[in-house]
Coordinates of C-alpha atoms in Angstrom, one line a residue:
M1 CA -5.1 -11.3 -41.3
Q2 CA -7.6 -10.9 -38.4
V3 CA -6.8 -9.0 -35.3
V4 CA -8.5 -7.7 -32.1
L5 CA -7.7 -4.3 -30.4
G6 CA -6.4 -3.6 -26.7
V7 CA -7.2 -0.1 -25.7
D8 CA -5.1 0.6 -22.6
L9 CA -6.8 3.9 -21.4
G10 CA -4.2 5.8 -18.7
T11 CA -4.3 9.3 -17.3
S12 CA -1.5 11.0 -19.4
A13 CA -2.7 8.5 -22.5
V14 CA -4.5 6.1 -24.2
K15 CA -2.8 3.1 -26.5
V16 CA -4.5 1.4 -29.1
S17 CA -2.6 -2.4 -29.8
A18 CA -3.8 -4.5 -33.0
V19 CA -2.6 -7.7 -31.8
D20 CA -2.7 -11.3 -34.1
Q21 CA -3.7 -14.6 -33.6
A22 CA -0.1 -15.5 -32.7
G23 CA 0.0 -13.0 -29.5
K24 CA 1.9 -10.8 -32.1
I25 CA 1.8 -6.7 -31.9
V26 CA 1.2 -6.0 -35.6
A27 CA 0.9 -2.2 -34.8
Q28 CA 0.4 0.5 -32.5
Q29 CA -1.1 3.9 -31.7
S30 CA -1.2 6.4 -28.6
K31 CA -2.5 10.0 -28.1
E32 CA -1.9 11.9 -25.2
Y33 CA -4.7 14.0 -23.2
P34 CA -4.3 17.0 -20.8
L35 CA -5.2 16.7 -16.8
S36 CA -6.8 19.5 -15.0
Q37 CA -5.7 19.9 -11.4
P38 CA -8.1 23.0 -10.8
E39 CA -7.2 23.3 -7.0
P40 CA -4.4 21.8 -4.8
G41 CA -5.5 18.3 -4.5
Y42 CA -7.7 17.8 -7.3
S43 CA -6.9 15.8 -10.3
E44 CA -10.0 15.9 -13.1
Q45 CA -10.0 14.9 -16.8
N46 CA -12.8 15.6 -19.4
P47 CA -14.4 12.3 -20.6
E48 CA -14.6 13.7 -24.2
D49 CA -10.6 14.1 -24.1
W50 CA -10.6 9.8 -23.5
V51 CA -12.9 9.5 -26.4
M52 CA -11.5 11.7 -28.7
G53 CA -7.8 10.2 -28.0
T54 CA -9.4 6.8 -28.8
T55 CA -11.0 7.5 -31.8
V56 CA -7.6 9.3 -33.3
A57 CA -5.6 6.5 -32.3
I58 CA -8.1 4.0 -33.7
K59 CA -8.0 5.9 -37.2
R60 CA -4.6 6.2 -37.4
L61 CA -4.3 2.5 -37.6
I62 CA -7.0 2.1 -39.9
E63 CA -5.0 4.7 -42.0
V64 CA -1.4 4.7 -41.3
D65 CA -1.1 0.9 -40.2
K66 CA -3.8 -0.1 -43.1
I67 CA -5.7 -2.6 -40.3
K68 CA -9.0 -3.5 -42.4
P69 CA -12.0 -2.1 -40.3
T70 CA -13.5 -5.8 -41.1
D71 CA -10.0 -7.4 -39.8
I72 CA -10.8 -5.7 -36.5
K73 CA -12.8 -8.6 -34.7
G74 CA -13.0 -7.3 -31.1
I75 CA -12.3 -4.4 -28.7
S76 CA -11.7 -4.8 -25.1
Y77 CA -10.3 -2.4 -22.7
S78 CA -7.6 -1.4 -19.6
G79 CA -8.5 1.5 -17.7
Q80 CA -7.2 3.8 -15.3
M81 CA -9.2 2.3 -12.1
H82 CA -11.6 4.8 -9.6
G83 CA -12.2 7.5 -11.8
L84 CA -15.6 8.9 -11.3
V85 CA -17.7 9.8 -14.3
L86 CA -21.8 11.0 -13.4
L87 CA -24.5 10.9 -16.2
D88 CA -27.8 12.5 -16.3
D89 CA -30.5 10.8 -17.7
H90 CA -29.7 11.7 -21.1
H91 CA -26.5 10.0 -20.5
Q92 CA -24.6 13.5 -20.5
V93 CA -21.2 14.0 -18.9
L94 CA -22.3 16.1 -15.7
R95 CA -19.0 17.3 -14.6
P96 CA -15.1 16.5 -15.2
A97 CA -14.4 13.1 -14.1
I98 CA -12.5 13.2 -10.5
L99 CA -9.8 10.8 -11.3
W100 CA -8.0 8.0 -9.0
N101 CA -4.8 10.3 -7.5
D102 CA -7.3 13.0 -6.3
T103 CA -7.0 13.6 -3.0
R104 CA -10.1 15.6 -1.5
T105 CA -12.2 12.9 -0.4
T106 CA -9.8 13.0 3.1
Q107 CA -13.2 14.1 5.2
Q108 CA -15.6 11.4 3.3
C109 CA -13.0 8.7 4.1
K110 CA -13.6 9.3 7.7
E111 CA -17.3 9.5 7.4
I112 CA -17.6 6.0 5.6
L113 CA -15.6 4.5 8.3
D114 CA -17.4 6.6 11.0
V115 CA -20.7 5.1 9.7
M116 CA -20.2 1.6 8.8
G117 CA -16.9 0.7 10.8
K118 CA -15.4 -2.9 10.2
D119 CA -19.0 -3.8 8.0
F120 CA -17.9 -1.3 5.5
I121 CA -14.2 -3.6 5.4
K122 CA -16.2 -7.4 5.7
I123 CA -18.3 -6.2 2.7
T124 CA -16.1 -4.4 0.2
R125 CA -12.5 -6.2 1.7
N126 CA -11.2 -3.0 1.5
V127 CA -10.4 0.1 3.3
P128 CA -11.6 3.6 2.3
L129 CA -9.3 5.8 1.0
E130 CA -9.1 8.9 -1.2
G131 CA -8.5 7.6 -4.5
F132 CA -11.5 5.1 -4.9
T133 CA -15.1 5.8 -6.2
L134 CA -17.7 5.8 -3.2
P135 CA -15.5 8.8 -1.2
K136 CA -15.7 10.7 -4.6
L137 CA -19.7 10.3 -5.1
L138 CA -20.0 11.1 -1.3
W139 CA -18.1 14.3 -2.0
V140 CA -20.3 15.3 -4.7
K141 CA -23.6 14.9 -3.0
E142 CA -21.9 16.8 0.2
H143 CA -20.3 20.1 -2.4
E144 CA -22.1 19.8 -5.7
P145 CA -25.9 18.9 -4.4
Q146 CA -27.7 20.1 -7.9
I147 CA -25.2 17.7 -10.1
F148 CA -26.0 14.9 -7.6
E149 CA -29.6 15.3 -8.0
E150 CA -29.3 15.1 -11.6
A151 CA -27.0 12.2 -11.8
A152 CA -28.8 9.0 -13.2
T153 CA -25.8 6.7 -13.4
F154 CA -22.0 6.5 -12.8
L155 CA -19.4 4.9 -14.7
L156 CA -15.3 4.7 -14.4
P157 CA -13.3 5.7 -17.5
K158 CA -12.8 3.0 -19.5
D159 CA -16.6 1.6 -19.1
Y160 CA -17.6 5.4 -20.6
V161 CA -15.4 4.7 -23.3
R162 CA -17.1 1.7 -24.1
Y163 CA -20.3 2.7 -23.9
R164 CA -19.5 5.5 -26.2
M165 CA -18.2 3.4 -28.7
T166 CA -21.5 0.7 -28.3
G167 CA -24.1 2.8 -26.8
K168 CA -24.5 0.3 -24.0
I169 CA -24.1 1.1 -20.0
A170 CA -22.4 -1.2 -18.3
M171 CA -19.3 -1.6 -15.7
E172 CA -17.4 -4.8 -15.2
Y173 CA -16.1 -6.5 -12.0
S174 CA -12.5 -5.8 -11.6
D175 CA -13.5 -2.5 -12.2
A176 CA -16.4 -1.7 -10.1
A177 CA -14.5 -3.7 -7.1
G178 CA -12.4 -0.6 -7.1
T179 CA -15.2 1.6 -6.4
V180 CA -15.6 0.1 -3.1
M181 CA -19.0 -0.6 -3.5
L182 CA -19.2 -3.8 -4.6
D183 CA -20.5 -6.4 -2.4
E184 CA -16.9 -8.7 -3.1
E185 CA -17.6 -12.0 -2.9
N186 CA -21.2 -12.3 -3.6
R187 CA -20.5 -10.1 -6.9
K188 CA -23.2 -7.8 -6.6
W189 CA -23.4 -3.8 -5.8
S190 CA -24.3 -3.5 -1.9
S191 CA -27.3 -2.8 -1.0
Q192 CA -25.9 -2.1 2.9
I193 CA -23.5 1.0 1.7
A194 CA -26.4 2.3 -0.9
E195 CA -28.9 2.9 2.1
A196 CA -26.0 3.7 4.7
F197 CA -24.8 6.4 2.6
Q198 CA -28.5 7.5 1.0
L199 CA -27.3 6.7 -2.7
P200 CA -30.7 5.3 -5.1
M201 CA -30.0 1.9 -6.3
E202 CA -30.7 3.2 -9.7
I203 CA -27.8 4.8 -10.1
F204 CA -25.8 1.9 -10.0
P205 CA -24.8 0.4 -13.7
P206 CA -25.5 -3.2 -14.5
L207 CA -22.2 -5.9 -14.0
I208 CA -20.7 -7.4 -17.0
E209 CA -17.9 -10.0 -16.6
S210 CA -14.3 -8.8 -18.0
I211 CA -14.8 -11.0 -21.4
G212 CA -18.9 -10.3 -21.3
F213 CA -20.3 -9.5 -24.6
A214 CA -21.0 -5.9 -24.4
G215 CA -22.3 -5.0 -27.5
K216 CA -21.3 -4.1 -31.2
I217 CA -19.7 -0.8 -32.5
S218 CA -22.8 1.3 -32.9
E219 CA -23.6 3.0 -36.1
T220 CA -22.7 6.4 -34.5
Y221 CA -19.4 5.4 -33.8
A222 CA -18.5 3.3 -36.9
S223 CA -19.3 6.3 -39.1
F224 CA -16.9 8.7 -36.7
S225 CA -14.0 5.9 -36.3
G226 CA -13.9 4.0 -39.5
L227 CA -14.7 0.8 -37.2
S228 CA -17.2 -1.8 -38.6
T229 CA -20.6 -2.1 -36.7
D230 CA -19.7 -6.3 -37.0
T231 CA -16.7 -5.8 -34.5
Q232 CA -17.7 -6.9 -31.3
V233 CA -16.9 -5.3 -27.6
F234 CA -15.9 -6.9 -24.7
G235 CA -15.9 -5.7 -20.9
G236 CA -12.3 -5.2 -20.4
A237 CA -10.8 -4.8 -17.0
A238 CA -8.9 -2.3 -14.1
D239 CA -5.0 -1.6 -15.1
N240 CA -4.4 -3.7 -12.8
A241 CA -6.3 -6.7 -13.6
A242 CA -4.9 -6.1 -17.1
G243 CA -1.6 -6.2 -16.5
A244 CA -1.8 -9.3 -14.7
I245 CA -3.4 -10.8 -17.7
G246 CA -0.6 -9.8 -19.8
A247 CA 2.1 -10.9 -17.4
G248 CA 0.7 -14.1 -17.2
I249 CA -0.7 -14.0 -13.2
L250 CA -3.4 -16.6 -13.6
N251 CA -2.2 -19.0 -10.8
T252 CA -2.3 -19.1 -7.1
N253 CA 1.6 -19.4 -7.1
Q254 CA 2.6 -16.1 -9.2
V255 CA 3.0 -12.8 -8.1
L256 CA 3.7 -9.7 -9.6
S257 CA 6.2 -7.0 -9.1
S258 CA 5.7 -3.9 -11.2
I259 CA 8.2 -1.1 -10.1
G260 CA 7.0 1.9 -11.9
T261 CA 6.4 5.7 -10.9
S262 CA 4.4 3.9 -8.0
G263 CA 5.1 0.2 -7.4
V264 CA 2.4 -3.0 -7.5
V265 CA 2.6 -6.3 -5.9
L266 CA -0.4 -7.9 -6.8
K267 CA -1.5 -11.9 -6.1
Y268 CA -3.5 -14.1 -8.0
E269 CA -6.7 -15.4 -5.4
D270 CA -8.2 -18.5 -6.2
N271 CA -11.5 -17.8 -4.5
A272 CA -12.7 -14.9 -1.7
K273 CA -12.0 -17.1 1.0
V274 CA -8.7 -15.7 2.1
D275 CA -9.4 -12.6 4.1
Y276 CA -6.5 -9.7 5.0
Q277 CA -9.0 -7.5 6.6
G278 CA -7.9 -4.3 4.5
A279 CA -4.3 -4.8 4.6
L280 CA -3.9 -5.2 0.9
H281 CA -6.6 -4.2 -1.4
F282 CA -8.8 -7.0 -2.4
F283 CA -10.4 -6.8 -6.0
N284 CA -12.3 -9.1 -8.6
H285 CA -9.9 -10.2 -11.1
A286 CA -11.0 -9.9 -14.9
I287 CA -10.8 -14.2 -14.8
P288 CA -14.3 -14.5 -13.6
N289 CA -15.6 -15.7 -10.1
K290 CA -11.6 -15.2 -9.2
Y291 CA -9.7 -12.4 -7.3
Y292 CA -6.5 -10.7 -6.7
T293 CA -5.1 -8.8 -3.9
M294 CA -2.6 -5.6 -4.5
G295 CA -0.3 -3.2 -1.7
V296 CA 0.9 -0.8 -3.3
T297 CA 4.2 1.5 -2.5
L298 CA 4.1 5.1 -3.7
A299 CA 7.2 6.2 -4.4
A300 CA 9.0 2.8 -6.0
G301 CA 10.8 4.1 -9.2
Y302 CA 10.0 7.6 -8.4
S303 CA 12.4 6.9 -5.3
L304 CA 15.4 6.1 -8.0
S305 CA 14.4 8.9 -10.0
W306 CA 14.4 11.4 -7.9
F307 CA 17.6 10.4 -6.6
K308 CA 19.1 10.3 -9.9
K309 CA 17.8 13.9 -10.8
R310 CA 19.5 15.2 -7.8
F311 CA 22.5 13.5 -7.3
S312 CA 23.6 12.1 -10.9
N313 CA 21.7 13.8 -13.5
D314 CA 24.4 13.8 -15.9
N315 CA 24.6 10.3 -15.8
S316 CA 22.7 7.5 -18.0
F317 CA 20.2 5.4 -16.3
T318 CA 21.8 2.3 -17.0
N319 CA 25.1 3.4 -15.9
F320 CA 23.8 5.4 -12.9
V321 CA 22.1 1.8 -12.0
N322 CA 25.3 -0.8 -12.8
A323 CA 27.5 1.7 -10.4
A324 CA 25.6 0.5 -7.8
K325 CA 27.4 -2.9 -8.0
K326 CA 30.3 -1.6 -6.8
S327 CA 28.6 -1.6 -3.7
T328 CA 28.0 -4.9 -1.4
V329 CA 24.7 -6.3 -0.6
G330 CA 23.4 -4.3 2.3
A331 CA 25.0 -1.0 1.0
N332 CA 28.0 -1.1 3.1
G333 CA 25.3 -0.7 5.8
L334 CA 23.0 1.9 4.8
L335 CA 19.1 1.3 4.6
F336 CA 16.5 3.7 2.9
T337 CA 13.2 3.5 3.3
P338 CA 11.0 5.0 0.4
Y339 CA 8.2 7.0 1.7
I340 CA 9.1 10.1 0.3
V341 CA 5.5 10.6 -0.6
G342 CA 3.8 9.0 1.9
E343 CA 3.0 5.1 1.9
R344 CA -0.2 3.4 1.1
T345 CA 0.9 -0.9 1.8
P346 CA 1.2 -1.9 4.5
Y347 CA 1.5 1.6 6.2
P348 CA -1.6 4.0 5.0
D349 CA 0.2 7.2 6.2
G350 CA 0.4 10.2 3.7
D351 CA 2.5 11.9 6.3
I352 CA 5.5 9.2 6.6
R353 CA 8.8 10.7 4.5
G354 CA 11.7 8.7 3.7
S355 CA 15.1 8.2 5.4
F356 CA 19.0 7.0 4.9
I357 CA 19.6 5.1 8.3
G358 CA 23.4 4.4 8.7
I359 CA 25.3 7.2 7.3
D360 CA 28.9 7.5 7.7
G361 CA 32.0 9.3 6.4
T362 CA 33.0 6.2 4.4
H363 CA 30.0 5.9 2.0
R364 CA 29.9 6.9 -1.5
K365 CA 27.3 7.5 -3.8
E366 CA 26.8 3.9 -5.4
D367 CA 26.6 2.7 -2.0
F368 CA 23.1 5.4 -1.9
T369 CA 22.1 4.0 -4.8
R370 CA 22.4 0.7 -3.9
A371 CA 20.2 1.4 -0.6
V372 CA 17.4 2.9 -2.9
L373 CA 17.3 -0.2 -5.0
E374 CA 17.2 -2.5 -2.4
G375 CA 15.4 -0.1 0.1
I376 CA 12.2 -0.2 -3.0
V377 CA 12.3 -3.9 -2.9
F378 CA 12.4 -4.2 0.8
S379 CA 9.0 -2.3 0.7
F380 CA 7.3 -4.9 -1.5
R381 CA 8.8 -7.9 0.9
D382 CA 6.8 -5.3 3.0
I383 CA 3.3 -6.5 0.9
M384 CA 4.5 -10.1 0.8
R385 CA 4.9 -10.6 4.5
I386 CA 1.0 -9.7 4.6
F387 CA 0.7 -12.7 1.9
A388 CA 2.9 -15.3 4.2
E389 CA 0.9 -14.2 7.5
K390 CA -2.0 -15.0 6.1
G391 CA -0.9 -18.0 4.6
S392 CA -1.2 -17.5 1.2
N393 CA 2.2 -19.0 -0.4
F394 CA 3.9 -18.6 -4.0
D395 CA 7.2 -19.5 -5.4
T396 CA 7.5 -17.0 -8.4
V397 CA 7.6 -13.6 -8.9
V398 CA 6.9 -11.8 -12.4
S399 CA 9.1 -8.8 -12.8
I400 CA 8.0 -6.0 -15.0
G401 CA 8.7 -2.4 -15.3
G402 CA 11.6 -0.5 -14.2
G403 CA 12.5 -3.2 -12.1
A404 CA 12.9 -5.9 -15.2
K405 CA 15.2 -3.6 -16.9
S406 CA 18.3 -4.3 -14.8
A407 CA 20.1 -7.6 -14.5
L408 CA 21.6 -6.1 -10.7
W409 CA 17.8 -5.1 -9.7
L410 CA 16.0 -8.8 -10.7
Q411 CA 19.0 -10.8 -8.8
I412 CA 18.4 -7.8 -5.9
Q413 CA 14.6 -9.0 -6.2
A414 CA 15.4 -12.7 -5.8
D415 CA 17.8 -12.1 -2.7
I416 CA 15.3 -10.4 -1.1
F417 CA 12.1 -12.3 -1.8
N418 CA 13.8 -15.5 -1.4
K419 CA 12.1 -16.6 -5.1
K420 CA 12.7 -17.1 -8.4
V421 CA 12.1 -14.1 -10.3
V422 CA 11.2 -14.5 -13.9
T423 CA 11.0 -11.4 -16.6
L424 CA 8.5 -11.1 -20.1
K425 CA 9.9 -11.5 -23.6
N426 CA 7.5 -9.3 -24.7
E427 CA 6.7 -6.8 -22.2
Q428 CA 3.0 -5.3 -23.2
G429 CA 1.3 -4.9 -19.8
P430 CA -2.4 -3.7 -19.5
G431 CA -2.6 -3.5 -23.2
L432 CA -2.0 -7.0 -23.7
G433 CA -4.5 -7.7 -21.4
A434 CA -7.2 -6.0 -22.8
A435 CA -6.3 -7.9 -26.4
M436 CA -6.0 -11.2 -24.8
I437 CA -9.7 -10.4 -23.0
A438 CA -11.1 -9.3 -26.4
A439 CA -9.1 -12.7 -28.2
V440 CA -11.1 -15.1 -25.6
G441 CA -14.2 -12.8 -26.3
V442 CA -14.3 -13.5 -30.0
G443 CA -13.5 -17.2 -29.4
W444 CA -10.0 -17.4 -30.3
F445 CA -9.7 -18.9 -27.3
G446 CA -10.9 -21.1 -24.7
S447 CA -10.0 -19.1 -21.7
L448 CA -7.7 -16.6 -20.4
N449 CA -5.4 -19.7 -19.3
E450 CA -5.3 -21.1 -22.8
C451 CA -4.9 -17.5 -24.4
A452 CA -1.6 -16.9 -22.3
E453 CA -0.2 -20.0 -23.1
R454 CA 0.0 -18.3 -26.8
F455 CA 0.3 -14.7 -26.5
V456 CA 2.6 -15.1 -22.7
A457 CA 6.4 -15.9 -23.0
Y458 CA 8.6 -15.7 -20.4
D459 CA 12.4 -14.9 -20.5
Q460 CA 14.7 -14.5 -17.9
T461 CA 15.2 -16.4 -14.6
Y462 CA 17.0 -15.1 -11.5
L463 CA 17.3 -17.6 -8.6
P464 CA 18.1 -16.6 -5.1
N465 CA 21.7 -16.5 -3.6
A466 CA 21.7 -18.6 -0.2
Q467 CA 24.5 -16.3 1.2
N468 CA 23.0 -13.1 0.1
V469 CA 19.2 -14.5 1.3
K470 CA 21.0 -14.7 4.9
K471 CA 22.2 -11.3 4.6
Y472 CA 19.0 -9.4 3.5
D473 CA 16.8 -11.7 5.9
E474 CA 19.4 -9.7 8.8
L475 CA 18.6 -6.5 6.9
Y476 CA 15.1 -7.0 6.5
N477 CA 14.3 -7.1 10.5
L478 CA 16.5 -4.1 10.7
Y479 CA 14.4 -2.3 7.6
K480 CA 11.1 -3.7 9.3
K481 CA 11.2 -1.1 12.6
V482 CA 12.4 1.8 10.7
Y483 CA 8.7 2.9 10.3
G484 CA 7.9 2.8 13.9
Q485 CA 11.0 4.8 15.1
T486 CA 10.5 7.5 12.7
A487 CA 6.7 8.3 11.8
E488 CA 6.4 10.8 15.0
I489 CA 9.7 12.5 13.4
S490 CA 8.0 12.9 10.2
H491 CA 4.6 13.4 11.5
G492 CA 6.2 16.5 13.0
L493 CA 8.5 18.0 10.4
M494 CA 5.3 17.6 8.2
N495 CA 3.2 19.8 10.5
Y496 CA 6.2 22.1 10.7
R497 CA 5.9 22.5 7.0
R498 CA 2.4 23.4 6.9
E499 CA 2.9 26.0 9.8
M500 CA 5.6 27.6 7.7
L501 CA 3.5 27.5 4.2

């Protein structure tokens, strides 16, 4: 039985899936690793933990699940984005990796715009944010100059793991886009950005396609892991790009609605002609010469889990959500904005805070629950509104994550979006996308679209209810006003809290 491995390198754990030619996951192993937060706002990991975790998971597939090394034909990756791994000229790690959720680089983000202004957004198609890689590199340059001087190259998390497995340095396009050092349209490192911030071009690694051949398993890693040196390795993709592939987001008429701790709305883009001017993240896709746009709600599922933990902790999650059926469309006149940890899209505002608007003495707990469910979806519609304003149309929303586990929440999505919403039969996310990249790489399929026809299957379909659509349109017009009306108060309260601390 031939299989490929999809390595899903997350922030808290790595999960490795063995997938056969029919798209069935025949075995799966995972390994957790620690996160270090040495100072407030810092988030770091030891890259060696990623390598060890991946290796342990692979060895378990071989030893526990009896996957024969000679049957593993290809390996590819999905990786947590933006993390900075600095290597010296012997390819040794110089310092712990600075991760995507590290927020120490506010000053560097300001510096980027002060130096380059709109030229930066024109080149990268993105506004510099603390999570991206360039601000982290500039932080090291300023605060750890000796380490920066020793740096011969940099990699992102999954690219480092791939290097350790093959011995070859490279970075693939979808992850490289998230460094905000890539000239998006011309698909090359930006010499203009490098010159503006005095970064030597020599530190930028070679670029490869996501489905590009990256090498074979090295003899060193084969002896370490039990893998065969005949196993082919392919570039892989950033987690959101791999997740989009695993959900079948491979056409311009499709949008991904992903509700996890944060929320992601992701749209396939056929070319680089559409320009959101930094209002959305715009990245290279894992499909050669294709792109995707993405907006983020920082506290999507987190808003719901926060509300449940505080006010309904003794209830099961299913019963807690289903109780919202006792409420009505619009939660009996109650609106919730999910800005409880700040917001990203369309309001890049770390100090905005959430709110319930319209509370009166008749509201019950189920009204509040429904308002939270609706408010999260309204925040996604805020992102989709940017697509509409640029004439970027779609007709199908693929829902994954927590939002796909409740029929009520799925119908709310269909009604608020006024779009068809579909679910997946076997939701495996970025790990499946990584396996699909490997399946195309080894030649099982001619393209990722062809692979998706075999590997990705849709399940339930939810169509918008015309009466509910009309009601939600009216409520959304009110929802859009809340940010502007509450921002000044939120900022004042956050300043007050800082003073008290």
